[in-house]
């Protein structure tokens, strides 16, 4: 299946790697149960989390994932969990307007840069 966010994240990863970053990506194929073994291993290695989702921020899976990460791995985190989500508005059908409401690769790159540089 096609995942727009997976594509956007992988585009951002290419940019980040060119800039000397070493991002780790976890594509959660199953949302229930969540793979906390893989998530925990990544957090113990990177000590940071950026959640990217196409859903709206309010009430999305990213909110549940963020809360679960905080409950399980708070002591492993060097920074707050960052959530990049679609805007809390109905998604427009017009492609140009839709792209303005969902997370784009440059936003992912900027969030990772700020997180690693301690600006978040």
JSON list of C-alpha atoms in Angstrom, two decimals:
[
{"chain": "A", "resi": 1, "resn": "UNK", "atom": "CA", "xyz": [0.00, 0.00, 0.00]},
{"chain": "A", "resi": 2, "resn": "UNK", "atom": "CA", "xyz": [1.03, 3.59, -0.58]},
{"chain": "A", "resi": 3, "resn": "UNK", "atom": "CA", "xyz": [1.83, 5.71, 2.45]},
{"chain": "A", "resi": 4, "resn": "UNK", "atom": "CA", "xyz": [2.29, 9.39, 1.77]},
{"chain": "A", "resi": 5, "resn": "UNK", "atom": "CA", "xyz": [3.89, 9.99, 5.18]},
{"chain": "A", "resi": 6, "resn": "UNK", "atom": "CA", "xyz": [6.37, 7.14, 4.66]},
{"chain": "A", "resi": 7, "resn": "UNK", "atom": "CA", "xyz": [7.34, 8.77, 1.35]},
{"chain": "A", "resi": 8, "resn": "UNK", "atom": "CA", "xyz": [7.66, 12.22, 2.98]},
{"chain": "A", "resi": 9, "resn": "UNK", "atom": "CA", "xyz": [9.75, 10.83, 5.84]},
{"chain": "A", "resi": 10, "resn": "UNK", "atom": "CA", "xyz": [12.08, 9.01, 3.46]},
{"chain": "A", "resi": 11, "resn": "UNK", "atom": "CA", "xyz": [12.52, 12.21, 1.43]},
{"chain": "A", "resi": 12, "resn": "UNK", "atom": "CA", "xyz": [13.40, 14.05, 4.65]},
{"chain": "A", "resi": 13, "resn": "UNK", "atom": "CA", "xyz": [15.84, 11.28, 5.63]},
{"chain": "A", "resi": 14, "resn": "UNK", "atom": "CA", "xyz": [17.76, 11.75, 2.37]},
{"chain": "A", "resi": 15, "resn": "UNK", "atom": "CA", "xyz": [18.13, 15.46, 3.09]},
{"chain": "A", "resi": 16, "resn": "UNK", "atom": "CA", "xyz": [19.12, 14.87, 6.71]},
{"chain": "A", "resi": 17, "resn": "UNK", "atom": "CA", "xyz": [21.74, 12.26, 5.76]},
{"chain": "A", "resi": 18, "resn": "UNK", "atom": "CA", "xyz": [23.28, 14.69, 3.26]},
{"chain": "A", "resi": 19, "resn": "UNK", "atom": "CA", "xyz": [23.59, 17.16, 6.14]},
{"chain": "A", "resi": 20, "resn": "UNK", "atom": "CA", "xyz": [25.40, 14.61, 8.33]},
{"chain": "A", "resi": 21, "resn": "UNK", "atom": "CA", "xyz": [22.49, 13.41, 10.47]},
{"chain": "A", "resi": 22, "resn": "UNK", "atom": "CA", "xyz": [21.88, 9.70, 11.07]},
{"chain": "A", "resi": 23, "resn": "UNK", "atom": "CA", "xyz": [18.10, 9.40, 11.50]},
{"chain": "A", "resi": 24, "resn": "UNK", "atom": "CA", "xyz": [16.43, 6.14, 12.39]},
{"chain": "A", "resi": 25, "resn": "UNK", "atom": "CA", "xyz": [12.96, 5.46, 10.94]},
{"chain": "A", "resi": 26, "resn": "UNK", "atom": "CA", "xyz": [10.38, 3.09, 12.35]},
{"chain": "A", "resi": 27, "resn": "UNK", "atom": "CA", "xyz": [7.39, 2.48, 10.11]},
{"chain": "A", "resi": 28, "resn": "UNK", "atom": "CA", "xyz": [4.69, 1.14, 12.41]},
{"chain": "A", "resi": 29, "resn": "UNK", "atom": "CA", "xyz": [2.90, -1.35, 10.22]},
{"chain": "A", "resi": 30, "resn": "UNK", "atom": "CA", "xyz": [0.68, -2.51, 13.08]},
{"chain": "A", "resi": 31, "resn": "UNK", "atom": "CA", "xyz": [-0.97, -0.02, 15.39]},
{"chain": "A", "resi": 32, "resn": "UNK", "atom": "CA", "xyz": [-2.43, -2.66, 17.67]},
{"chain": "A", "resi": 33, "resn": "UNK", "atom": "CA", "xyz": [-0.40, -3.98, 19.25]},
{"chain": "A", "resi": 34, "resn": "UNK", "atom": "CA", "xyz": [2.26, -1.27, 19.00]},
{"chain": "A", "resi": 35, "resn": "UNK", "atom": "CA", "xyz": [5.79, -2.62, 18.68]},
{"chain": "A", "resi": 36, "resn": "UNK", "atom": "CA", "xyz": [7.23, -1.15, 21.87]},
{"chain": "A", "resi": 37, "resn": "UNK", "atom": "CA", "xyz": [10.25, -3.45, 21.71]},
{"chain": "A", "resi": 38, "resn": "UNK", "atom": "CA", "xyz": [11.42, -1.80, 18.48]},
{"chain": "A", "resi": 39, "resn": "UNK", "atom": "CA", "xyz": [10.36, 1.67, 19.67]},
{"chain": "A", "resi": 40, "resn": "UNK", "atom": "CA", "xyz": [12.21, 1.25, 22.97]},
{"chain": "A", "resi": 41, "resn": "UNK", "atom": "CA", "xyz": [15.39, 0.01, 21.28]},
{"chain": "A", "resi": 42, "resn": "UNK", "atom": "CA", "xyz": [15.39, 3.06, 19.03]},
{"chain": "A", "resi": 43, "resn": "UNK", "atom": "CA", "xyz": [14.79, 5.47, 21.91]},
{"chain": "A", "resi": 44, "resn": "UNK", "atom": "CA", "xyz": [17.61, 3.90, 23.96]},
{"chain": "A", "resi": 45, "resn": "UNK", "atom": "CA", "xyz": [19.89, 4.51, 20.94]},
{"chain": "A", "resi": 46, "resn": "UNK", "atom": "CA", "xyz": [18.79, 8.01, 19.84]},
{"chain": "A", "resi": 47, "resn": "UNK", "atom": "CA", "xyz": [17.16, 9.42, 23.01]},
{"chain": "A", "resi": 48, "resn": "UNK", "atom": "CA", "xyz": [14.79, 11.43, 20.79]},
{"chain": "A", "resi": 49, "resn": "UNK", "atom": "CA", "xyz": [11.47, 10.90, 19.03]},
{"chain": "A", "resi": 50, "resn": "UNK", "atom": "CA", "xyz": [9.72, 12.65, 16.17]},
{"chain": "A", "resi": 51, "resn": "UNK", "atom": "CA", "xyz": [6.31, 11.19, 15.34]},
{"chain": "A", "resi": 52, "resn": "UNK", "atom": "CA", "xyz": [5.06, 11.94, 11.83]},
{"chain": "A", "resi": 53, "resn": "UNK", "atom": "CA", "xyz": [1.46, 11.15, 10.99]},
{"chain": "A", "resi": 54, "resn": "UNK", "atom": "CA", "xyz": [-1.08, 12.12, 8.38]},
{"chain": "A", "resi": 55, "resn": "UNK", "atom": "CA", "xyz": [-3.95, 12.17, 10.90]},
{"chain": "A", "resi": 56, "resn": "UNK", "atom": "CA", "xyz": [-5.05, 15.34, 12.63]},
{"chain": "A", "resi": 57, "resn": "UNK", "atom": "CA", "xyz": [-3.03, 16.12, 15.75]},
{"chain": "A", "resi": 58, "resn": "UNK", "atom": "CA", "xyz": [-5.98, 16.09, 18.13]},
{"chain": "A", "resi": 59, "resn": "UNK", "atom": "CA", "xyz": [-7.01, 12.55, 18.97]},
{"chain": "A", "resi": 60, "resn": "UNK", "atom": "CA", "xyz": [-4.70, 10.91, 16.44]},
{"chain": "A", "resi": 61, "resn": "UNK", "atom": "CA", "xyz": [-2.56, 7.82, 16.89]},
{"chain": "A", "resi": 62, "resn": "UNK", "atom": "CA", "xyz": [0.42, 10.13, 17.43]},
{"chain": "A", "resi": 63, "resn": "UNK", "atom": "CA", "xyz": [-1.15, 11.39, 20.66]},
{"chain": "A", "resi": 64, "resn": "UNK", "atom": "CA", "xyz": [-1.54, 7.85, 21.98]},
{"chain": "A", "resi": 65, "resn": "UNK", "atom": "CA", "xyz": [1.94, 6.89, 20.84]},
{"chain": "A", "resi": 66, "resn": "UNK", "atom": "CA", "xyz": [3.44, 9.99, 22.46]},
{"chain": "A", "resi": 67, "resn": "UNK", "atom": "CA", "xyz": [1.67, 9.30, 25.76]},
{"chain": "A", "resi": 68, "resn": "UNK", "atom": "CA", "xyz": [2.76, 5.65, 25.73]},
{"chain": "A", "resi": 69, "resn": "UNK", "atom": "CA", "xyz": [6.37, 6.61, 24.99]},
{"chain": "A", "resi": 70, "resn": "UNK", "atom": "CA", "xyz": [6.37, 9.12, 27.85]},
{"chain": "A", "resi": 71, "resn": "UNK", "atom": "CA", "xyz": [4.96, 6.50, 30.23]},
{"chain": "A", "resi": 72, "resn": "UNK", "atom": "CA", "xyz": [7.47, 3.82, 29.24]},
{"chain": "A", "resi": 73, "resn": "UNK", "atom": "CA", "xyz": [10.64, 5.67, 28.24]},
{"chain": "A", "resi": 74, "resn": "UNK", "atom": "CA", "xyz": [10.62, 9.09, 29.91]},
{"chain": "A", "resi": 75, "resn": "UNK", "atom": "CA", "xyz": [14.03, 8.55, 31.53]},
{"chain": "A", "resi": 76, "resn": "UNK", "atom": "CA", "xyz": [15.57, 7.63, 28.17]},
{"chain": "A", "resi": 77, "resn": "UNK", "atom": "CA", "xyz": [14.48, 10.86, 26.44]},
{"chain": "A", "resi": 78, "resn": "UNK", "atom": "CA", "xyz": [16.82, 13.85, 26.10]},
{"chain": "A", "resi": 79, "resn": "UNK", "atom": "CA", "xyz": [14.03, 16.05, 24.67]},
{"chain": "A", "resi": 80, "resn": "UNK", "atom": "CA", "xyz": [10.25, 16.16, 24.47]},
{"chain": "A", "resi": 81, "resn": "UNK", "atom": "CA", "xyz": [8.49, 13.89, 21.98]},
{"chain": "A", "resi": 82, "resn": "UNK", "atom": "CA", "xyz": [7.74, 15.93, 18.86]},
{"chain": "A", "resi": 83, "resn": "UNK", "atom": "CA", "xyz": [4.53, 15.27, 16.92]},
{"chain": "A", "resi": 84, "resn": "UNK", "atom": "CA", "xyz": [4.16, 16.41, 13.32]},
{"chain": "A", "resi": 85, "resn": "UNK", "atom": "CA", "xyz": [0.55, 15.94, 12.24]},
{"chain": "A", "resi": 86, "resn": "UNK", "atom": "CA", "xyz": [-1.97, 17.29, 9.80]},
{"chain": "A", "resi": 87, "resn": "UNK", "atom": "CA", "xyz": [-3.70, 20.48, 10.80]},
{"chain": "A", "resi": 88, "resn": "UNK", "atom": "CA", "xyz": [-6.88, 20.17, 12.84]},
{"chain": "A", "resi": 89, "resn": "UNK", "atom": "CA", "xyz": [-9.10, 21.08, 9.90]},
{"chain": "A", "resi": 90, "resn": "UNK", "atom": "CA", "xyz": [-11.08, 18.97, 7.44]},
{"chain": "A", "resi": 91, "resn": "UNK", "atom": "CA", "xyz": [-8.74, 17.79, 4.69]},
{"chain": "A", "resi": 92, "resn": "UNK", "atom": "CA", "xyz": [-9.53, 19.61, 1.43]},
{"chain": "A", "resi": 93, "resn": "UNK", "atom": "CA", "xyz": [-10.08, 17.64, -1.78]},
{"chain": "A", "resi": 94, "resn": "UNK", "atom": "CA", "xyz": [-8.07, 20.13, -3.85]},
{"chain": "A", "resi": 95, "resn": "UNK", "atom": "CA", "xyz": [-4.52, 18.73, -4.08]},
{"chain": "A", "resi": 96, "resn": "UNK", "atom": "CA", "xyz": [-2.80, 22.07, -3.56]},
{"chain": "A", "resi": 97, "resn": "UNK", "atom": "CA", "xyz": [-4.87, 22.86, -0.48]},
{"chain": "A", "resi": 98, "resn": "UNK", "atom": "CA", "xyz": [-4.47, 19.31, 0.83]},
{"chain": "A", "resi": 99, "resn": "UNK", "atom": "CA", "xyz": [-0.68, 19.65, 0.68]},
{"chain": "A", "resi": 100, "resn": "UNK", "atom": "CA", "xyz": [-0.94, 22.79, 2.79]},
{"chain": "A", "resi": 101, "resn": "UNK", "atom": "CA", "xyz": [-2.67, 20.86, 5.59]},
{"chain": "A", "resi": 102, "resn": "UNK", "atom": "CA", "xyz": [-0.41, 17.80, 5.82]},
{"chain": "A", "resi": 103, "resn": "UNK", "atom": "CA", "xyz": [3.20, 17.43, 6.97]},
{"chain": "A", "resi": 104, "resn": "UNK", "atom": "CA", "xyz": [5.76, 18.02, 4.21]},
{"chain": "A", "resi": 105, "resn": "UNK", "atom": "CA", "xyz": [9.42, 16.81, 4.06]},
{"chain": "A", "resi": 106, "resn": "UNK", "atom": "CA", "xyz": [10.94, 20.27, 4.81]},
{"chain": "A", "resi": 107, "resn": "UNK", "atom": "CA", "xyz": [8.90, 20.43, 8.02]},
{"chain": "A", "resi": 108, "resn": "UNK", "atom": "CA", "xyz": [10.26, 17.05, 9.09]},
{"chain": "A", "resi": 109, "resn": "UNK", "atom": "CA", "xyz": [13.83, 18.13, 8.33]},
{"chain": "A", "resi": 110, "resn": "UNK", "atom": "CA", "xyz": [13.41, 21.36, 10.31]},
{"chain": "A", "resi": 111, "resn": "UNK", "atom": "CA", "xyz": [11.93, 19.54, 13.32]},
{"chain": "A", "resi": 112, "resn": "UNK", "atom": "CA", "xyz": [14.78, 17.01, 13.44]},
{"chain": "A", "resi": 113, "resn": "UNK", "atom": "CA", "xyz": [17.40, 19.76, 13.09]},
{"chain": "A", "resi": 114, "resn": "UNK", "atom": "CA", "xyz": [15.88, 21.77, 15.94]},
{"chain": "A", "resi": 115, "resn": "UNK", "atom": "CA", "xyz": [15.48, 18.69, 18.13]},
{"chain": "A", "resi": 116, "resn": "UNK", "atom": "CA", "xyz": [19.08, 17.57, 17.69]},
{"chain": "A", "resi": 117, "resn": "UNK", "atom": "CA", "xyz": [20.43, 21.11, 18.16]},
{"chain": "A", "resi": 118, "resn": "UNK", "atom": "CA", "xyz": [18.50, 21.44, 21.43]},
{"chain": "A", "resi": 119, "resn": "UNK", "atom": "CA", "xyz": [16.21, 24.19, 20.14]},
{"chain": "A", "resi": 120, "resn": "UNK", "atom": "CA", "xyz": [13.09, 22.22, 21.09]}
]
